[in-house]
Amino acid sequence: MIEKQSQTQSGQHKRRRFFLRVCFCILLVPTTLWAALAIYYSNLPGLLVRGMCSVLFFIVALSIAFWAKSFGYRLKTYGVVFGVVLIGWWLIPASNHRDWQQDAAVLPYADIAGNTMTIHNIRNFDYTSPTDYTPAYYDKTVYLDQLQTVDLFLIYWGPELIAHTILSFGFEDGTYIAISIETRKEKGESYSAIKGFFKQYELTYVVADEKDVVRLRSNYRKEDVYLYRLRTDPESARDVFLDYFKVINGLVDEPKWYNALTHNCTTTIRGHTQPYNPDIKFDWRMLANGLIDEMGYERGAIANDRPFEELKKQSLINPHAQTLDRDSDFSYEIRKERPPGDSVE
């Protein structure tokens, strides 16, 4: 009887060890790859040094995994080595003091006093091509009790599953303040989805006139731009607007990193809206954000009184926007004949 119990316990122990080894192997591949890339894209000096350290980590990780004497030793040693890389990566500081590209050089901020908000450094560049422009900024005072609407711009430049999102806040006097969450790039730097996972770009909120941030994409980059009028109430619009500027003001003194998965142009919007819409559940289309209009249609966040395909076709602004260019009524004109976003009382 005792011998049988001993055999049973021994079998359970072997199965448990086998299960742990399988889990270790499953975790080993992605964590080793992540750590090697984190070292390569770290703030260590010099490309050669980073490359050598990245390869060295990869070799050490494989050595621990396959040649260490015992499984327990492998697990503990790899945990320590990976932990050192993780802590080092976590401690890389974001900065506002870099040689920024012109379109990201000036940070917006706002002074808020009760119902009155003065927004500083609203970007309003005058473009002649995607890369040629005359820089310009202005300040504007708005009144929060006049904030009425929120609109969503969805911009496609490649695969239909991926898009850039911009929210634009509309006031009673016809003013629209567009806010685009982007990477803050240095001179000579271009966007890379891989780099976006490894603290290569600071996070920035471009607060802009629609004649800048929308017209740039529709008229000069020739990207497909869709405008959706969101169904929302003024109180929720104001809550989200203020939440945006809480972060925008904070970035002036405490810069943060952009992350292609957790802090991008769409997942960050969810962070601003979730506190005021707690019933909204996560949807995988928030990651494949080229489908976020379809998600909004299904949830009733945008007009759903017609087939979605018809709505999307009517929401494309490019043909009309390209006839307007510098028209002072650009924001008003691109909304003409667009499906309305009824206010939710």
Short mmCIF file of C-alpha atoms in Angstrom, two decimals, residues 65-259:
data_model
loop_
_atom_site.label_atom_id
_atom_site.label_comp_id
_atom_site.label_asym_id
_atom_site.label_seq_id
_atom_site.Cartn_x
_atom_site.Cartn_y
_atom_site.Cartn_z
CA ALA A 65 18.04 26.76 -20.87
CA PHE A 66 19.81 23.78 -22.38
CA TRP A 67 23.04 23.18 -20.48
CA ALA A 68 22.34 24.06 -16.86
CA LYS A 69 22.55 21.05 -14.52
CA SER A 70 19.07 21.10 -13.03
CA PHE A 71 15.70 22.52 -13.97
CA GLY A 72 15.46 24.50 -10.73
CA TYR A 73 18.85 26.09 -11.42
CA ARG A 74 17.79 26.94 -14.99
CA LEU A 75 14.60 28.58 -13.81
CA LYS A 76 16.24 30.68 -11.08
CA THR A 77 19.25 31.72 -13.17
CA TYR A 78 17.19 32.68 -16.19
CA GLY A 79 14.78 34.58 -13.95
CA VAL A 80 17.66 36.63 -12.52
CA VAL A 81 19.20 37.38 -15.93
CA PHE A 82 15.85 38.30 -17.49
CA GLY A 83 14.95 40.36 -14.41
CA VAL A 84 18.13 42.44 -14.78
CA VAL A 85 17.22 43.26 -18.39
CA LEU A 86 13.61 44.01 -17.47
CA ILE A 87 14.58 46.37 -14.63
CA GLY A 88 17.16 48.12 -16.81
CA TRP A 89 14.57 48.62 -19.56
CA TRP A 90 11.95 49.80 -17.07
CA LEU A 91 14.32 52.47 -15.73
CA ILE A 92 15.04 54.08 -19.13
CA PRO A 93 13.71 57.63 -18.66
CA ALA A 94 11.55 59.51 -21.13
CA SER A 95 12.68 63.06 -21.92
CA ASN A 96 11.40 66.35 -23.29
CA HIS A 97 14.94 67.48 -24.11
CA ARG A 98 15.79 66.05 -27.52
CA ASP A 99 16.36 67.47 -31.01
CA TRP A 100 12.73 67.15 -32.08
CA GLN A 101 11.28 67.24 -35.57
CA GLN A 102 9.62 70.59 -36.26
CA ASP A 103 6.07 69.21 -36.16
CA ALA A 104 6.63 67.78 -32.65
CA ALA A 105 8.86 70.47 -31.18
CA VAL A 106 6.22 72.53 -29.34
CA LEU A 107 4.10 70.95 -26.61
CA PRO A 108 0.50 72.09 -26.07
CA TYR A 109 -0.94 72.87 -22.66
CA ALA A 110 -4.00 74.55 -21.18
CA ASP A 111 -4.88 76.91 -18.36
CA ILE A 112 -8.19 75.91 -16.80
CA ALA A 113 -10.22 78.17 -14.52
CA GLY A 114 -13.70 76.86 -13.87
CA ASN A 115 -15.66 76.96 -17.11
CA THR A 116 -12.91 78.76 -19.01
CA MET A 117 -10.02 77.01 -20.73
CA THR A 118 -7.21 78.72 -22.62
CA ILE A 119 -5.42 76.25 -24.88
CA HIS A 120 -1.87 77.16 -25.84
CA ASN A 121 0.13 76.03 -28.89
CA ILE A 122 -2.68 74.75 -31.10
CA ARG A 123 -0.83 73.60 -34.21
CA ASN A 124 -1.95 75.16 -37.49
CA PHE A 125 0.75 74.45 -40.09
CA ASP A 126 0.24 75.58 -43.68
CA TYR A 127 1.29 72.70 -45.94
CA THR A 128 2.51 72.66 -49.53
CA SER A 129 3.52 68.97 -49.36
CA PRO A 130 3.63 66.29 -46.64
CA THR A 131 7.08 67.50 -45.56
CA ASP A 132 7.05 71.19 -46.58
CA TYR A 133 5.12 73.57 -44.40
CA THR A 134 5.11 76.91 -42.65
CA PRO A 135 4.96 76.33 -38.87
CA ALA A 136 2.27 78.24 -37.01
CA TYR A 137 0.59 77.99 -33.63
CA TYR A 138 -2.16 79.91 -31.91
CA ASP A 139 -3.82 80.10 -28.50
CA LYS A 140 -7.57 79.91 -28.05
CA THR A 141 -9.95 80.41 -25.14
CA VAL A 142 -12.96 78.08 -25.09
CA TYR A 143 -15.84 77.62 -22.66
CA LEU A 144 -16.52 74.12 -21.44
CA ASP A 145 -20.28 74.60 -21.24
CA GLN A 146 -20.22 75.24 -25.01
CA LEU A 147 -18.55 71.90 -25.82
CA GLN A 148 -21.23 69.88 -27.59
CA THR A 149 -19.85 67.13 -29.84
CA VAL A 150 -17.09 64.61 -30.34
CA ASP A 151 -16.17 63.31 -33.79
CA LEU A 152 -13.89 60.45 -34.78
CA PHE A 153 -11.49 60.61 -37.72
CA LEU A 154 -10.23 57.25 -38.93
CA ILE A 155 -7.24 57.42 -41.28
CA TYR A 156 -5.95 54.54 -43.42
CA TRP A 157 -2.57 54.49 -45.13
CA GLY A 158 -2.06 50.77 -45.69
CA PRO A 159 -3.64 47.53 -44.40
CA GLU A 160 -7.34 47.88 -43.62
CA LEU A 161 -6.86 46.41 -40.13
CA ILE A 162 -4.66 49.32 -39.06
CA ALA A 163 -5.65 52.98 -38.90
CA HIS A 164 -4.81 56.20 -37.11
CA THR A 165 -7.51 57.69 -34.89
CA ILE A 166 -8.13 61.33 -34.05
CA LEU A 167 -10.85 62.75 -31.81
CA SER A 168 -12.17 66.24 -32.55
CA PHE A 169 -14.18 68.22 -30.01
CA GLY A 170 -16.81 70.64 -31.33
CA PHE A 171 -18.07 73.85 -29.69
CA GLU A 172 -21.25 75.88 -30.18
CA ASP A 173 -19.43 78.58 -32.18
CA GLY A 174 -18.24 76.11 -34.82
CA THR A 175 -14.76 75.70 -33.34
CA TYR A 176 -13.21 72.23 -33.49
CA ILE A 177 -10.16 71.18 -31.47
CA ALA A 178 -8.59 68.03 -32.91
CA ILE A 179 -6.31 65.89 -30.74
CA SER A 180 -4.05 63.29 -32.32
CA ILE A 181 -2.09 60.92 -30.07
CA GLU A 182 1.24 60.23 -31.77
CA THR A 183 4.93 59.40 -31.42
CA ARG A 184 7.17 62.37 -30.73
CA LYS A 185 9.99 61.83 -33.18
CA GLU A 186 13.48 63.27 -33.22
CA LYS A 187 15.09 64.75 -36.33
CA GLY A 188 16.07 61.98 -38.74
CA GLU A 189 13.80 59.47 -37.00
CA SER A 190 11.00 57.57 -38.70
CA TYR A 191 8.27 55.38 -37.28
CA SER A 192 8.85 51.66 -36.85
CA ALA A 193 6.21 49.35 -35.38
CA ILE A 194 8.93 47.21 -33.78
CA LYS A 195 10.66 50.21 -32.20
CA GLY A 196 7.27 51.29 -30.89
CA PHE A 197 7.39 48.43 -28.37
CA PHE A 198 10.80 49.40 -26.95
CA LYS A 199 10.77 52.97 -25.61
CA GLN A 200 12.06 54.56 -28.79
CA TYR A 201 9.46 57.32 -28.98
CA GLU A 202 8.02 59.65 -26.40
CA LEU A 203 4.24 60.01 -26.33
CA THR A 204 2.78 63.28 -27.60
CA TYR A 205 -0.69 64.74 -27.99
CA VAL A 206 -0.90 66.98 -31.05
CA VAL A 207 -3.59 69.57 -30.33
CA ALA A 208 -4.38 71.04 -33.72
CA ASP A 209 -6.69 72.90 -36.01
CA GLU A 210 -8.46 70.47 -38.35
CA LYS A 211 -7.02 72.45 -41.28
CA ASP A 212 -3.66 71.12 -40.10
CA VAL A 213 -3.97 67.61 -38.75
CA VAL A 214 -6.87 66.44 -40.97
CA ARG A 215 -6.00 68.31 -44.17
CA LEU A 216 -2.41 67.03 -43.96
CA ARG A 217 -3.68 63.48 -44.22
CA SER A 218 -6.53 63.92 -46.70
CA ASN A 219 -4.94 66.44 -49.09
CA TYR A 220 -1.18 65.94 -48.89
CA ARG A 221 -0.45 62.44 -47.68
CA LYS A 222 -3.42 61.23 -49.74
CA GLU A 223 -4.51 58.87 -46.98
CA ASP A 224 -8.14 57.74 -46.78
CA VAL A 225 -9.85 59.82 -44.10
CA TYR A 226 -13.26 58.91 -42.68
CA LEU A 227 -15.29 61.19 -40.42
CA TYR A 228 -17.80 59.72 -37.96
CA ARG A 229 -20.07 61.87 -35.78
CA LEU A 230 -20.18 60.16 -32.39
CA ARG A 231 -23.40 59.79 -30.41
CA THR A 232 -22.56 61.37 -27.08
CA ASP A 233 -23.90 63.89 -24.61
CA PRO A 234 -22.19 67.23 -23.83
CA GLU A 235 -21.39 66.25 -20.25
CA SER A 236 -19.49 63.13 -21.33
CA ALA A 237 -17.74 65.14 -24.05
CA ARG A 238 -16.53 67.64 -21.45
CA ASP A 239 -15.38 64.89 -19.09
CA VAL A 240 -13.27 63.26 -21.81
CA PHE A 241 -11.92 66.63 -23.02
CA LEU A 242 -10.78 67.54 -19.50
CA ASP A 243 -9.27 64.08 -19.04
CA TYR A 244 -7.26 64.60 -22.23
CA PHE A 245 -5.87 67.89 -20.97
CA LYS A 246 -5.03 66.45 -17.58
CA VAL A 247 -2.57 64.18 -19.42
CA ILE A 248 -1.51 66.87 -21.92
CA ASN A 249 -0.58 69.26 -19.10
CA GLY A 250 1.19 66.45 -17.26
CA LEU A 251 3.40 65.64 -20.24
CA VAL A 252 4.94 69.12 -20.10
CA ASP A 253 6.66 68.26 -16.80
CA GLU A 254 6.64 64.46 -16.87
CA PRO A 255 7.17 62.94 -20.33
CA LYS A 256 5.97 59.40 -20.98
CA TRP A 257 6.78 56.68 -23.47
CA TYR A 258 4.63 55.72 -26.43
CA ASN A 259 3.98 51.98 -26.74
#
